[in-house]
XYZ file of C-alpha atoms in Angstrom:
296
model
C -24.606 1.971 30.676
C -23.307 5.027 28.816
C -22.216 3.173 25.691
C -24.214 0.249 24.466
C -23.469 -2.265 21.738
C -26.350 -3.337 19.521
C -26.814 -6.223 17.097
C -23.620 -6.410 15.091
C -21.874 -9.044 13.013
C -19.683 -11.228 15.252
C -15.949 -10.573 15.298
C -16.193 -7.090 13.808
C -15.774 -5.053 17.003
C -13.380 -5.375 19.938
C -13.785 -2.862 22.757
C -11.380 -2.004 25.550
C -12.249 0.343 28.421
C -8.954 1.787 29.595
C -10.368 4.198 32.210
C -13.714 5.611 33.260
C -15.027 7.553 30.281
C -12.187 6.383 28.027
C -12.540 3.597 25.437
C -10.685 2.166 22.448
C -12.788 0.402 19.812
C -11.209 -1.719 17.069
C -13.366 -2.514 14.048
C -12.136 -5.117 11.559
C -14.404 -6.194 8.727
C -12.459 -9.109 7.284
C -15.553 -10.535 5.611
C -16.335 -10.381 1.901
C -19.415 -8.216 2.476
C -20.143 -4.729 3.744
C -21.096 -4.789 7.426
C -23.243 -2.495 9.554
C -22.175 -1.627 13.092
C -24.551 0.209 15.433
C -23.582 1.598 18.819
C -25.161 4.047 21.239
C -22.950 6.941 22.399
C -24.276 9.806 24.452
C -23.570 13.513 24.048
C -20.889 13.657 26.757
C -18.366 11.870 24.538
C -15.884 13.128 21.954
C -15.350 10.636 19.150
C -12.038 10.229 17.301
C -12.300 7.891 14.309
C -9.287 6.696 12.309
C -9.753 4.684 9.111
C -6.607 2.600 8.627
C -7.802 0.535 5.686
C -10.756 0.517 3.318
C -13.643 2.947 3.858
C -16.449 3.573 6.342
C -19.695 5.513 6.040
C -21.149 7.201 9.146
C -24.936 7.515 9.020
C -26.831 10.065 11.127
C -30.491 10.944 11.708
C -31.747 7.531 10.614
C -29.734 7.638 7.432
C -30.793 11.101 6.279
C -27.210 12.392 6.545
C -23.900 10.624 6.006
C -20.159 11.264 6.291
C -17.644 9.141 4.408
C -14.275 8.295 5.920
C -11.658 6.880 3.581
C -8.347 5.129 4.202
C -5.630 7.164 5.983
C -8.116 9.790 7.185
C -9.576 10.734 10.550
C -12.835 12.210 11.786
C -13.520 14.052 15.045
C -17.160 14.303 16.193
C -18.518 16.178 19.192
C -22.019 17.504 19.823
C -22.915 18.434 23.411
C -26.501 19.154 22.351
C -27.454 15.643 21.243
C -26.319 12.027 21.273
C -24.279 10.885 18.266
C -24.798 7.123 18.025
C -22.487 5.220 15.715
C -24.296 3.775 12.714
C -21.520 2.560 10.447
C -21.400 0.870 7.085
C -17.999 -0.760 6.782
C -16.761 -1.816 3.363
C -15.273 -5.269 3.169
C -11.624 -5.496 4.244
C -11.862 -2.270 6.269
C -10.203 -1.352 9.549
C -11.289 1.443 11.874
C -9.994 2.493 15.280
C -12.136 4.748 17.455
C -11.252 6.544 20.660
C -14.189 7.616 22.815
C -13.405 9.984 25.654
C -15.784 11.934 27.859
C -15.505 15.713 27.606
C -14.807 15.837 31.342
C -11.883 13.425 31.028
C -10.632 15.105 27.858
C -10.728 18.591 29.328
C -8.684 17.429 32.309
C -5.928 16.419 29.882
C -5.859 19.734 28.023
C -7.096 22.321 30.516
C -3.937 24.434 30.266
C -3.882 24.213 26.469
C -7.606 24.581 25.802
C -7.212 27.947 24.080
C -5.866 26.432 20.877
C -8.279 23.487 20.668
C -11.248 25.097 18.921
C -14.106 23.201 20.540
C -12.686 23.750 24.043
C -12.599 27.534 23.686
C -14.870 29.553 25.969
C -17.260 30.462 23.159
C -17.514 26.950 21.702
C -18.070 24.605 24.603
C -21.775 24.246 23.892
C -21.399 23.981 20.117
C -21.056 20.913 17.929
C -17.673 20.334 16.324
C -16.896 18.059 13.375
C -13.573 17.996 11.573
C -11.716 15.618 9.291
C -8.048 15.319 8.433
C -5.342 13.006 7.182
C -3.552 10.446 9.339
C 0.129 11.368 9.662
C 2.809 8.665 9.380
C 3.502 8.967 13.123
C -0.182 8.408 13.888
C -0.288 5.488 11.441
C 2.491 3.759 13.377
C 0.547 4.024 16.659
C -2.724 2.935 15.042
C -1.086 -0.148 13.552
C 0.485 -0.962 16.915
C -2.983 -0.870 18.492
C -4.519 -2.911 15.684
C -1.757 -5.533 15.646
C -1.297 -5.752 19.432
C 0.296 -9.086 20.323
C 1.816 -8.606 23.782
C 0.852 -10.477 26.961
C -2.824 -9.910 27.885
C -1.851 -8.773 31.394
C -0.364 -5.521 30.058
C -3.015 -4.797 27.452
C -4.746 -2.016 29.427
C -1.463 -0.281 30.222
C -0.295 -0.575 26.612
C -3.573 0.705 25.157
C -3.693 3.581 27.631
C -0.213 4.699 26.596
C -1.044 4.392 22.895
C -4.336 6.287 23.288
C -2.557 9.190 24.983
C 0.160 9.108 22.309
C -2.472 9.200 19.572
C -4.257 12.193 21.122
C -0.932 13.994 21.530
C -0.079 13.458 17.863
C -3.576 14.512 16.767
C -3.285 17.890 18.477
C 0.431 18.407 17.893
C 1.352 21.641 16.143
C 4.403 23.886 15.892
C 4.762 26.215 18.877
C 4.688 29.334 16.726
C 1.855 28.322 14.394
C -1.560 29.834 14.911
C -3.646 27.461 12.835
C -6.808 29.514 13.239
C -5.150 32.687 11.948
C -2.597 31.308 9.500
C -3.141 33.067 6.149
C -1.375 30.283 4.271
C -4.012 27.706 5.138
C -6.830 29.980 4.044
C -5.553 29.695 0.475
C -7.151 26.465 -0.765
C -5.057 26.469 -3.939
C -1.842 26.368 -1.898
C -3.232 23.611 0.301
C -4.009 21.530 -2.802
C -0.436 22.068 -4.024
C 0.955 20.896 -0.692
C -1.252 17.804 -0.825
C 0.012 17.143 -4.350
C 3.581 17.408 -3.016
C 2.765 14.748 -0.435
C 1.361 12.449 -3.130
C 4.477 12.954 -5.289
C 6.975 12.042 -2.569
C 4.896 9.035 -1.508
C 4.512 7.732 -5.056
C 8.235 8.214 -5.721
C 9.556 7.437 -2.250
C 12.331 5.188 -3.601
C 13.717 8.100 -5.655
C 12.104 11.281 -4.332
C 12.711 14.666 -5.958
C 14.793 17.315 -4.211
C 12.869 20.077 -2.438
C 13.780 22.457 -5.254
C 12.489 20.000 -7.874
C 9.350 19.387 -5.836
C 8.799 23.131 -5.500
C 8.957 23.544 -9.289
C 6.754 20.538 -9.930
C 3.857 21.793 -7.802
C 4.344 25.448 -8.731
C 4.945 26.792 -5.234
C 7.953 28.793 -3.955
C 10.370 26.722 -1.888
C 9.711 28.618 1.365
C 5.945 28.248 0.993
C 6.389 24.557 0.275
C 8.515 24.027 3.392
C 6.409 26.199 5.711
C 3.087 24.973 4.359
C 4.020 21.290 4.458
C 5.033 21.561 8.097
C 1.845 23.444 8.988
C -0.413 20.890 7.301
C 1.395 17.650 8.132
C 3.192 18.649 11.329
C 6.748 17.940 10.192
C 9.203 18.840 7.395
C 8.923 17.136 4.001
C 11.747 14.650 4.416
C 10.917 13.881 8.055
C 7.402 13.029 6.875
C 8.800 10.896 4.053
C 11.174 9.074 6.409
C 8.299 8.195 8.762
C 6.188 7.068 5.820
C 8.962 4.892 4.368
C 9.625 3.250 7.713
C 5.934 2.474 8.194
C 5.751 0.947 4.699
C 8.881 -1.066 5.505
C 7.428 -2.243 8.807
C 4.233 -3.408 7.109
C 6.126 -5.211 4.342
C 8.302 -6.995 6.896
C 5.242 -7.952 8.943
C 3.543 -9.387 5.854
C 6.390 -11.883 5.391
C 6.334 -11.472 1.611
C 9.729 -9.760 1.291
C 13.136 -10.198 2.876
C 15.099 -7.344 4.456
C 17.076 -6.515 1.297
C 13.939 -6.410 -0.854
C 12.115 -4.162 1.607
C 15.082 -1.800 1.790
C 15.158 -1.464 -1.995
C 11.405 -0.876 -2.191
C 11.601 2.088 0.170
C 14.682 3.595 -1.449
C 17.791 2.218 0.271
C 20.463 0.919 -2.110
C 22.307 -0.972 0.621
C 20.932 -3.187 3.366
C 23.179 -1.571 5.982
C 21.694 1.886 5.344
C 18.158 0.488 5.571
C 18.916 -1.413 8.782
C 20.394 1.740 10.352
C 17.351 3.809 9.340
C 14.897 1.187 10.635
C 16.751 0.951 13.942
C 16.755 4.754 14.267
C 12.958 4.768 13.884
C 11.946 1.702 15.868
C 14.907 0.978 18.141
C 15.408 -2.499 16.733
C 16.714 -4.099 13.549
C 14.376 -5.364 10.799
C 15.431 -8.962 11.507
C 14.714 -8.667 15.226
C 11.391 -7.002 14.464
C 10.339 -9.909 12.249
C 11.465 -12.404 14.903
C 9.397 -10.576 17.533
C 6.257 -11.168 15.424
C 6.796 -14.901 15.584
């Protein structure tokens, strides 16, 4: 078998094979202790790891090298020269979703677009490729839908297949006119740090966010560079990003059952319930009340 599970704590890992050479793995360490998960994966697979909650450490070469993956971040691993088995240390109360897809299957999805995916370029196909990045609000929605799947078991494969494709699409999404490899803006690490600070500011003050002009002054970056840079790094304009983030926070609060609709609306910055309900319906196609009822 290409991918083999080894001795792991029970209940930590749930695996779904959605096609040949295409798997979704859900890791949930709900215990009070750190847990180790070991899994064989051969060199023909690309690994996409998404840490939704907590933190995970990836050990390589018998523990001589490690990569840390924290909450709301992703990691892409591919090395055609050698197997990259998963040897994870999951902190307690951590969630991880992994997509494993064979390079053959993956290339069939992107063959016409391979030029802009670095490790599919002609000169890189035999080279290892590791990259990390943040999980966008749109990706977070899909990841939570996979993690909290509660539909009829008969449609699970179809549902997971659709969500896996959606997740890959969002991962590689970029503006049509942006050349990420050549973009001079992203080469400037200082500007990138300022953009990341802007993201932290709007998230921390999502109920009363600053205007773009105020945000520009606060991070010390011209307005145009803020707008262009934010879209290049996070894939969407500042307030579109914030809207997605607020709706995901709202969805999670509603799902937790700890707040009513009015309270959730206020927490994410809506002074009236009607405005919050309209925004939630625009994002998810249903009202907050109906969403909560669907969970029960």
